[in-house]
Coordinates of C-alpha atoms in Angstrom, one line a residue:
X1 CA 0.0 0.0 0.0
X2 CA 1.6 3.9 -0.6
X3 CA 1.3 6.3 1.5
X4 CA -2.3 7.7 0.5
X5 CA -4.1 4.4 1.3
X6 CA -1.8 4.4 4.9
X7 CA -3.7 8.0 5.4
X8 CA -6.8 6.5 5.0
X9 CA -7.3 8.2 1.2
X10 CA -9.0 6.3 -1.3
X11 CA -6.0 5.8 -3.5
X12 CA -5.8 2.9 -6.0
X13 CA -7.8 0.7 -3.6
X14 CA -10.8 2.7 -4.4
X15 CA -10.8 2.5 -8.0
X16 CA -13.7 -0.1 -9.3
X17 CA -12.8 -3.1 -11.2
X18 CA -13.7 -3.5 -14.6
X19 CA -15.6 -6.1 -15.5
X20 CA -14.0 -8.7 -17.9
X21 CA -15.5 -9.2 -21.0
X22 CA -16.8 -12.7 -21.5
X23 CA -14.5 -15.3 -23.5
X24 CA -16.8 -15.3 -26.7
X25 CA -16.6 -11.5 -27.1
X26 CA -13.1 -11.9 -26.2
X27 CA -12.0 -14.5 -29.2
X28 CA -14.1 -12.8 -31.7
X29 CA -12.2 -9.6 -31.4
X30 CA -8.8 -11.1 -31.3
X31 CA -9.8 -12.7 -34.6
X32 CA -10.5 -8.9 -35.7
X33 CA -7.5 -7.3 -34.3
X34 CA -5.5 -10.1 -35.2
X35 CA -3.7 -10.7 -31.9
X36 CA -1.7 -13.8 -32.0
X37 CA -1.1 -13.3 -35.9
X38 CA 2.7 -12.7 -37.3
X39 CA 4.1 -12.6 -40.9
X40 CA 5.4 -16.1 -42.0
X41 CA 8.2 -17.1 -43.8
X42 CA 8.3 -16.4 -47.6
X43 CA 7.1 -19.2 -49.6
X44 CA 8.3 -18.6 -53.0
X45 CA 11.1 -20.5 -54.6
X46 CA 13.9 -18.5 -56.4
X47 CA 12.5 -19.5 -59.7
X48 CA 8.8 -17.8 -58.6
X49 CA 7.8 -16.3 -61.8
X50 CA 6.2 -13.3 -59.9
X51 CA 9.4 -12.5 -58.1
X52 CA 7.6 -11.9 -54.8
X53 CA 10.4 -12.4 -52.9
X54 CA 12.4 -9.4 -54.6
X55 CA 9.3 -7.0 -54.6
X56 CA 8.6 -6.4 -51.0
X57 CA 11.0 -6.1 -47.9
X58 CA 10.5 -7.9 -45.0
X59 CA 9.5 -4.3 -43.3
X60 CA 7.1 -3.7 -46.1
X61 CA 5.7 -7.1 -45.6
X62 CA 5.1 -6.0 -41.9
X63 CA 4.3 -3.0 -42.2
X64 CA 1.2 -4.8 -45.0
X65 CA 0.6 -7.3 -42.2
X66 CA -0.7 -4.9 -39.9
X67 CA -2.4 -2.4 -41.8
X68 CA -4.5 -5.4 -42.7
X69 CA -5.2 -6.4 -39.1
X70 CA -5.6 -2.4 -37.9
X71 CA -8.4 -2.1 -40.3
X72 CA -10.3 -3.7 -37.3
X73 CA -13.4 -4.5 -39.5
X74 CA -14.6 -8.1 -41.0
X75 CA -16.0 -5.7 -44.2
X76 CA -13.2 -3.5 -44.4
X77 CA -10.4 -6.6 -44.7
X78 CA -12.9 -8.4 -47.2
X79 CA -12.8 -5.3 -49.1
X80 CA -9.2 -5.1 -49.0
X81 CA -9.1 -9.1 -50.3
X82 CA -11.2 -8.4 -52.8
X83 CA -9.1 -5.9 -54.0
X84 CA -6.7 -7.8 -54.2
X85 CA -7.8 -10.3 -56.4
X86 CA -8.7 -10.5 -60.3
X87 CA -10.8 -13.0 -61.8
X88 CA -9.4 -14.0 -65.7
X89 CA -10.7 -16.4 -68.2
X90 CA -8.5 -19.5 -68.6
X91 CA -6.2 -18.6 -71.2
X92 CA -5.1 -22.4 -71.8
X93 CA -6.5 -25.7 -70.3
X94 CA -4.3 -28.6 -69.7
X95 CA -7.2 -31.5 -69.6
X96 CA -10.0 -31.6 -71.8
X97 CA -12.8 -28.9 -71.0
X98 CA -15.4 -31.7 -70.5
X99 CA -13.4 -33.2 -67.8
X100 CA -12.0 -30.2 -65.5
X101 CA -14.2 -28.1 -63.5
X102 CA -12.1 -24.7 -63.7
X103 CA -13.9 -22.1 -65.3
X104 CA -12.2 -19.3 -64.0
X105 CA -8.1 -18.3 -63.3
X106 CA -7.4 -15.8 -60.3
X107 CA -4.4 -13.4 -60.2
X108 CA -3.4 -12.1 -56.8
X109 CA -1.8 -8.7 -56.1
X110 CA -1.0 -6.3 -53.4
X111 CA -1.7 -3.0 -53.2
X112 CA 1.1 -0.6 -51.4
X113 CA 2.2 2.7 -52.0
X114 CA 0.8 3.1 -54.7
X115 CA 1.9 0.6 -56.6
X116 CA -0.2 -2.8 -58.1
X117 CA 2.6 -6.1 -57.7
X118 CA 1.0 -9.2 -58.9
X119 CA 2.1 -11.8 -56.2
X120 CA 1.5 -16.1 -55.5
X121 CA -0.8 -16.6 -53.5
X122 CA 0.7 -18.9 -51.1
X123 CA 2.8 -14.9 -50.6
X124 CA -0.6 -13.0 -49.8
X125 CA -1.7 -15.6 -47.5
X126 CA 1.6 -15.6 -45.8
X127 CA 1.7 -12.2 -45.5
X128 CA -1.5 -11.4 -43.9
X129 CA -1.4 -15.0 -42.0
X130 CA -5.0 -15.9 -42.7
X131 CA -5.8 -19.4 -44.8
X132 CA -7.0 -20.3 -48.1
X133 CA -10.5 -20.8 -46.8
X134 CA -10.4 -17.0 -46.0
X135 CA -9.6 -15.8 -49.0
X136 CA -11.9 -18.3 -51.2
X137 CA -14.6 -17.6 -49.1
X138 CA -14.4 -13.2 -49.6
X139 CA -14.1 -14.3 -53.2
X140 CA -17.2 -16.4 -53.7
X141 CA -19.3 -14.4 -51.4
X142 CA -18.7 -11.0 -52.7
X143 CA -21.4 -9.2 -54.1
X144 CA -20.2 -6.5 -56.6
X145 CA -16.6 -6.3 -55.7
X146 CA -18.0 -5.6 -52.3
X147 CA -17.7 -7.9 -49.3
X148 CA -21.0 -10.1 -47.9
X149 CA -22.3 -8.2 -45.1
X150 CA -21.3 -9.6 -41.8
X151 CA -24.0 -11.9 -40.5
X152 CA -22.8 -12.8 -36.9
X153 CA -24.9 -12.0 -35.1
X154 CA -27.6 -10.9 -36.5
X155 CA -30.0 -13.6 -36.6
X156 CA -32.7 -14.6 -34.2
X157 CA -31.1 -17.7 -31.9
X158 CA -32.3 -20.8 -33.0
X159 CA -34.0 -21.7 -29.2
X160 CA -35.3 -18.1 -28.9
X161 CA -39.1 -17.9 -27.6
X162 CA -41.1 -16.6 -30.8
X163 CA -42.9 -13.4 -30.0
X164 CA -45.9 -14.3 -30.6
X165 CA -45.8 -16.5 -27.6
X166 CA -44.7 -13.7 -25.4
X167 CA -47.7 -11.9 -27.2
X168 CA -50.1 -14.5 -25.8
X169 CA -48.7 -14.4 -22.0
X170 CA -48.9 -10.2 -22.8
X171 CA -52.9 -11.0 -23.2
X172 CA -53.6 -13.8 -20.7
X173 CA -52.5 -11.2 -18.0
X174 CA -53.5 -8.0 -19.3
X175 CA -57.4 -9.8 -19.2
X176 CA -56.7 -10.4 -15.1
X177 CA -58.6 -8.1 -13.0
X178 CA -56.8 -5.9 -11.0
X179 CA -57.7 -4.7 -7.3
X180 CA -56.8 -1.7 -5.5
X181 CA -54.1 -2.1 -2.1
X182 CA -55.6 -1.5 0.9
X183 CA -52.4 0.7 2.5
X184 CA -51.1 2.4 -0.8
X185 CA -54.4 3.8 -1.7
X186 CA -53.2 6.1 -4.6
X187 CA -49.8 6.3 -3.8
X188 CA -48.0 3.8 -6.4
X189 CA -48.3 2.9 -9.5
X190 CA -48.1 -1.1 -8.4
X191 CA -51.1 -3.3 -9.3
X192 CA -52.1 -5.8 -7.2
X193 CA -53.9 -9.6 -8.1
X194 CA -56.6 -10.6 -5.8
X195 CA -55.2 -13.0 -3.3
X196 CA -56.7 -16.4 -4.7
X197 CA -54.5 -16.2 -7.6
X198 CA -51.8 -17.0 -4.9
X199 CA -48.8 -17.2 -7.1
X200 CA -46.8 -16.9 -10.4
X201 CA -46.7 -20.9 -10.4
X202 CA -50.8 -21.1 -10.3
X203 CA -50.9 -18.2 -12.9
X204 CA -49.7 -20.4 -15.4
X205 CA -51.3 -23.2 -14.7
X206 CA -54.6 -20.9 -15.3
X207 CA -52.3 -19.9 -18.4
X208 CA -51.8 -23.7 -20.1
X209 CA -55.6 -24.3 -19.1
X210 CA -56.5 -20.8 -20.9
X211 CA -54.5 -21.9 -23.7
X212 CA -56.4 -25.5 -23.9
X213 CA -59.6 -23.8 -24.1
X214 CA -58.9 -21.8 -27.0
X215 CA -56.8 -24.3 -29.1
X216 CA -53.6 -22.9 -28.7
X217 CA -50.8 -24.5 -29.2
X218 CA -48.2 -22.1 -27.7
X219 CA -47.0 -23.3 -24.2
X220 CA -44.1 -21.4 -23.5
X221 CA -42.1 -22.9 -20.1
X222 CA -42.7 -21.8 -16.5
X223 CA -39.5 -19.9 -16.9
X224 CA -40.9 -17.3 -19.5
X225 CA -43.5 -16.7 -18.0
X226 CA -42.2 -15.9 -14.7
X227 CA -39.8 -13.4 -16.6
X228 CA -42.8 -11.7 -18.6
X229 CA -44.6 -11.1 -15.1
X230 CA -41.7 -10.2 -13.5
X231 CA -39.9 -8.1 -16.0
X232 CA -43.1 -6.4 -18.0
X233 CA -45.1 -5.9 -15.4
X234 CA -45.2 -4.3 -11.7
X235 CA -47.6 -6.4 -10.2
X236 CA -48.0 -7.9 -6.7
X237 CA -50.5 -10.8 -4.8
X238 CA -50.2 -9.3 -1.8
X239 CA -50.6 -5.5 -0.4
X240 CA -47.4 -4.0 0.5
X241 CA -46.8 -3.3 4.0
X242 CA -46.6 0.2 4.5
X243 CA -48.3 0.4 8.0
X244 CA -44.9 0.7 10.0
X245 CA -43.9 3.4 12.6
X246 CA -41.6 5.8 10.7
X247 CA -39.6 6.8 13.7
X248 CA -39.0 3.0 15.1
X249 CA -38.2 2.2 11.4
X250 CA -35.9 5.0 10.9
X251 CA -33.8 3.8 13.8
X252 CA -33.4 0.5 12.3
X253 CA -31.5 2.0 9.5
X254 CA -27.8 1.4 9.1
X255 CA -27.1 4.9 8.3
X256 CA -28.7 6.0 11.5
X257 CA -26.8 8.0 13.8
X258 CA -27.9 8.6 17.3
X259 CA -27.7 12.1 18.9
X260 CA -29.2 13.7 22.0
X261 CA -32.3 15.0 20.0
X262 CA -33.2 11.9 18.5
X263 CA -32.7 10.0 21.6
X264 CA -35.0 11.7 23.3
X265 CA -37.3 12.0 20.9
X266 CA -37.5 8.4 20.7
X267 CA -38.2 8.1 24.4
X268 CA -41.0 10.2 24.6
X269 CA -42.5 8.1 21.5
X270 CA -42.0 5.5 24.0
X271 CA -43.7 6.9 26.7
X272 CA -46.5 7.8 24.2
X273 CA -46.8 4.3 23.2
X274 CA -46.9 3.3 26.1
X275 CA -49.2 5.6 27.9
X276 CA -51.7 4.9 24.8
X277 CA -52.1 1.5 25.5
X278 CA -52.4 2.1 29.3
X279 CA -55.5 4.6 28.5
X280 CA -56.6 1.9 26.1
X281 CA -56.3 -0.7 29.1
X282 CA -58.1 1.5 31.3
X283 CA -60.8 2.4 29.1
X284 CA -61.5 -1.2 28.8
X285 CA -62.2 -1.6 32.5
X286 CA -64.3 0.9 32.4
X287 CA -66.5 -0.9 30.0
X288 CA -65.7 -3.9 31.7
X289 CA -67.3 -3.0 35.2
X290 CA -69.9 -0.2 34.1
X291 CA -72.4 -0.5 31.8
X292 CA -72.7 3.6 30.9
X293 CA -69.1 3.0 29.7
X294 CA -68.9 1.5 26.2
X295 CA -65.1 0.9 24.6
X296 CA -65.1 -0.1 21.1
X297 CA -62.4 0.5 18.2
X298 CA -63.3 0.4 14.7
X299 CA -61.2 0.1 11.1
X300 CA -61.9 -0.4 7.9
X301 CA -60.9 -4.4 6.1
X302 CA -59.1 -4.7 3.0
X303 CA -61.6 -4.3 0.0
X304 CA -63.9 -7.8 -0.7
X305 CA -63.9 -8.5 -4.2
X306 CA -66.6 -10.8 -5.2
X307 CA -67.3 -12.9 -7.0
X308 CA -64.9 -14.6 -5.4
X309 CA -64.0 -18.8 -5.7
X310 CA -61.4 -20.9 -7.9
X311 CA -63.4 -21.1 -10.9
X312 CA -61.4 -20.6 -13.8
X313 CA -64.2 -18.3 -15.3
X314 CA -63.7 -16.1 -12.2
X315 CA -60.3 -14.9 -12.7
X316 CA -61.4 -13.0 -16.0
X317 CA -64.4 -11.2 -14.8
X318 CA -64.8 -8.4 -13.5
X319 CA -64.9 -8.1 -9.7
X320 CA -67.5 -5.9 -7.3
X321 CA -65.5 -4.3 -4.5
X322 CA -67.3 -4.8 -1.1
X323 CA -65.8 -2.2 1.6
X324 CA -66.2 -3.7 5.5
X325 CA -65.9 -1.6 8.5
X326 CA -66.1 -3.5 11.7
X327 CA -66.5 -2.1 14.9
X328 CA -65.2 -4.1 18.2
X329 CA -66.8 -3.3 21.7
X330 CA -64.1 -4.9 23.9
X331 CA -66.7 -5.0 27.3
X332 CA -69.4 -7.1 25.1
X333 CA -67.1 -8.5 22.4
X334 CA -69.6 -8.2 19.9
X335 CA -68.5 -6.8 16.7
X336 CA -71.1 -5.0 14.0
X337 CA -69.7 -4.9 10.2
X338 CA -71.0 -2.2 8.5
X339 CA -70.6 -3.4 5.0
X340 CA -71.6 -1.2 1.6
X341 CA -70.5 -1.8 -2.3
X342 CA -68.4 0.6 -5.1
X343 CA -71.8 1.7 -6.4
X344 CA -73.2 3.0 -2.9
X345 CA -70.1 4.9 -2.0
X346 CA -66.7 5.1 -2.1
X347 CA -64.2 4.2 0.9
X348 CA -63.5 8.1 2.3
X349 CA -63.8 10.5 5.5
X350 CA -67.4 10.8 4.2
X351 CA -68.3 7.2 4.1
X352 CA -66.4 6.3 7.8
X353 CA -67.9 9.6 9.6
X354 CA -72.0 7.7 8.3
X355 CA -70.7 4.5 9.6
X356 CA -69.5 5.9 12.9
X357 CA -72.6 8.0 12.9
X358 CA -75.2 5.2 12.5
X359 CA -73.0 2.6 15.5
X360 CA -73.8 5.8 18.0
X361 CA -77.4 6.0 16.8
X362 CA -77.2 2.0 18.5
X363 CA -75.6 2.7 21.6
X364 CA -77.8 5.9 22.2
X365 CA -80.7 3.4 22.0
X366 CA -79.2 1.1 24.5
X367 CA -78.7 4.3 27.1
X368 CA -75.4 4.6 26.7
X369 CA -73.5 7.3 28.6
X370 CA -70.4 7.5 27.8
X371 CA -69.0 6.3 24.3
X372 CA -65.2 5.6 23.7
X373 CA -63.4 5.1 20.5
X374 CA -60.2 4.1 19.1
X375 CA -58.9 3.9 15.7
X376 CA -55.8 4.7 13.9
X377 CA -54.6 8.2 12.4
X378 CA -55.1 7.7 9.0
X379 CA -56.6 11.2 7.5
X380 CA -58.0 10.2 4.6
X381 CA -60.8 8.5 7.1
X382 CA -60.5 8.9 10.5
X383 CA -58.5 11.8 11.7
X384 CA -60.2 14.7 9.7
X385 CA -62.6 17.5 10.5
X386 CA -65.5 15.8 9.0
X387 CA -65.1 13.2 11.6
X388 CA -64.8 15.9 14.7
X389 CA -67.9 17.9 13.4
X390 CA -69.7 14.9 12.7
X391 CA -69.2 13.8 16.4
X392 CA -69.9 17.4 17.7
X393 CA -73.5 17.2 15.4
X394 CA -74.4 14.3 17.1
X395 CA -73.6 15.8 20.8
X396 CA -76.1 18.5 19.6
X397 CA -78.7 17.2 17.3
X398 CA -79.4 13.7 18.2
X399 CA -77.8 12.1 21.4
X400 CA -80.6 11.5 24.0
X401 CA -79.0 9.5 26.4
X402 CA -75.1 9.5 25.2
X403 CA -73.3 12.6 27.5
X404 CA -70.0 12.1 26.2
X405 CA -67.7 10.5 23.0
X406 CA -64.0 9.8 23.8
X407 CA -62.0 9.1 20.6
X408 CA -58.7 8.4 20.2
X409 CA -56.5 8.5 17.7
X410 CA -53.6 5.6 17.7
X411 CA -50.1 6.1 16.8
X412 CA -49.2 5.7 13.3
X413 CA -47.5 1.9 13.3
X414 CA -49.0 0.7 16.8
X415 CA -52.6 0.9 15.8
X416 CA -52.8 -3.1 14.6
X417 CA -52.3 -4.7 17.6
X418 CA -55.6 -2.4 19.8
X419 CA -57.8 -3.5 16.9
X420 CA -57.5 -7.3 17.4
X421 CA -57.6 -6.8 21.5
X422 CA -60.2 -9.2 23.0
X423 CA -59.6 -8.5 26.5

């Protein structure tokens, strides 16, 4: 280590490491660049009727060697060999024309400074160091004095999934019916399956048995359909869980640092906590051992979609949302579900505040005194001024025997466990 990387510097250490590129990649450049590749030995006898070995130096042949090989491009060294090359009627034929299959003579030259030397062709290959099957090939594949484009890869592999396939998976889950989450409300973009789809594994069994009842003979694997879900869409089967305490989950961070502030903070959210579920506790008794006293808490259930069964007909219909909201009385455990569907109402402050509204017109009629409820501090329903003022309405307008109404508000991420209290 140098002295930087002593100091505590990110010096050389800190660079990242470049990724290698893979051996395929690797090989088929090298075969480009010509690394490995060196000018052989000259092949011509001294009685080479060309001369080849007088024409060119041996720096010349190097210096031919690798401006073939820095051309760095399959077209651009085809074009060179074709250049190099000129097709000639046979001038004389040594067997009888019937018999030999030559049609054509070849001539072989190289092009430098210049200058046009006809050379053997045993010389050329040399020269360059590529084979015969090279050159042959540039020569019967050229199209105009112009070499064949380069076809690696460019064609579809031979075990790629057709698209139309891919198409089909597109339009099996596009038709699946889509439900809202019941903690994101409209804050993602994420879609969520109802929950008896259950997985990606029975989604394509639904899938081969869709495909069966239309004829189709495109069953692409379990692997490619997972990736289309996965990869194509932002779905979910299950709603996200977003109900946490922010300040218990902030601490949990690893990036967290503690100061005097923040640890104080956190003790009074504590104490908070704490002193909430006392009152909660407390409240209970009171319903417990006097029957003016009634303690109930109340929330709303994730939405009921119905129909609702594992029929495959079911999964491509559309689904009726049902909303729930259930109020508990801990002294009676008796719980009333106020239930309503998407053409009656929506699932707002609105909605809750009638709800709430219609469970005190019940306890007035049972002589209530004293009504106390808890819930949890979400704004969009429970912690708003239409609740407040629908309470305060009530007091005024229509209580007859109900004196008081207690509600509390829960903190944000330690509502869950007061709403499943039975004792």
């Amino acid at each position: 280590m140098n002295e930087d990387e002593d100091m505590g510097f990110v010096g050389t250490t800190g660079l990242r490491k470049r990724k290698q590129l893979n051996k395929k990649t690797t090989k088929r450049m090298e075969n480009t660049l010509g690394k490995g590749r060196k000018v052989k030995n000259v092949p011509c006898k001294i009685r080479c009727q060309n001369q080849c070995a007088k024409n060119f130096t041996e720096m010349e042949r190097h210096n031919i060697h690798e401006f073939y090989w820095g051309l760095g491009n399959y077209e651009r060294q085809r074009n060179w060999l074709l250049a190099c090359v000129e097709n000639k009627p046979i001038r004389r034929r040594i067997q009888i024309a019937s018999v030999s299959r030559r049609h054509n003579s070849y001539k072989y030259f190289i092009n430098w400074d210049d200058k046009r030397i006809e050379v053997c062709q045993q010389y050329l290959l040399n020269t360059l160091d590529i084979s015969q099957m090279t050159l042959r090939y540039a020569v019967n594949n050229g199209l105009h004095k112009s070499a064949k484009p380069d076809g690696r890869g460019k064609h579809a592999p031979h075990n790629k999934t057709p698209h139309k396939d891919k198409e089909e998976i597109h339009n099996f889950i596009k038709s699946l019916p889509a439900v809202p989450s019941h903690y994101c409300r409209n804050k993602t973009t994420r879609k969520y399956l109802p929950l008896e789809l259950r997985n990606i594994s029975f989604l394509y069994r639904l899938f081969l048995k869709h495909q069966d009842g239309n004829g189709s003979t495109a069953k692409p694997s379990l692997n490619i359909f997972r990736e289309v879900f996965l990869k194509d869409f932002n779905l979910g089967f299950h709603q996200p869980k977003k109900d946490k305490c922010r300040i218990c989950e902030c601490r949990k961070d690893s990036d967290f640092k503690e100061t005097e502030d923040s640890k104080e903070s956190f003790e009074k959210h504590l104490q908070l906590k704490e002193k909430s579920k006392e009152m909660f506790l407390t409240d209970q008794k009171k319903g417990l051992t006097d029957d003016s006293y009634v303690c109930a808490s109340f929330d709303l259930q994730k939405v009921l979609n119905t129909p609702h069964g594992d029929n495959l007909l079911l999964y491509y219909s559309r689904k009726y949302s049902f909303y729930n909201e259930t109020v508990y009385e801990s002294g009676t455990r008796n719980g009333i579900c106020f239930t309503w569907g998407e053409s009656d109402g929506s699932r707002g402050c609105n909605e809750i505040s009638t709800v709430i509204f219609k469970y005190l017109e019940i306890l007035d009629r049972k002589a209530t005194k004293h009504a106390i409820l808890y819930c949890d501090s979400c704004s969009g329903q429970n912690r708003n001024r239409v609740m407040l003022v629908m309470l305060q309405k009530f007091l005024q307008d229509t209580a007859k025997t109900i004196q008081t109404i207690k509600i509390v508000f829960l903190l944000p991420g330690h509502a869950g466990g007061f709403h499943s209290r039975n004792n």
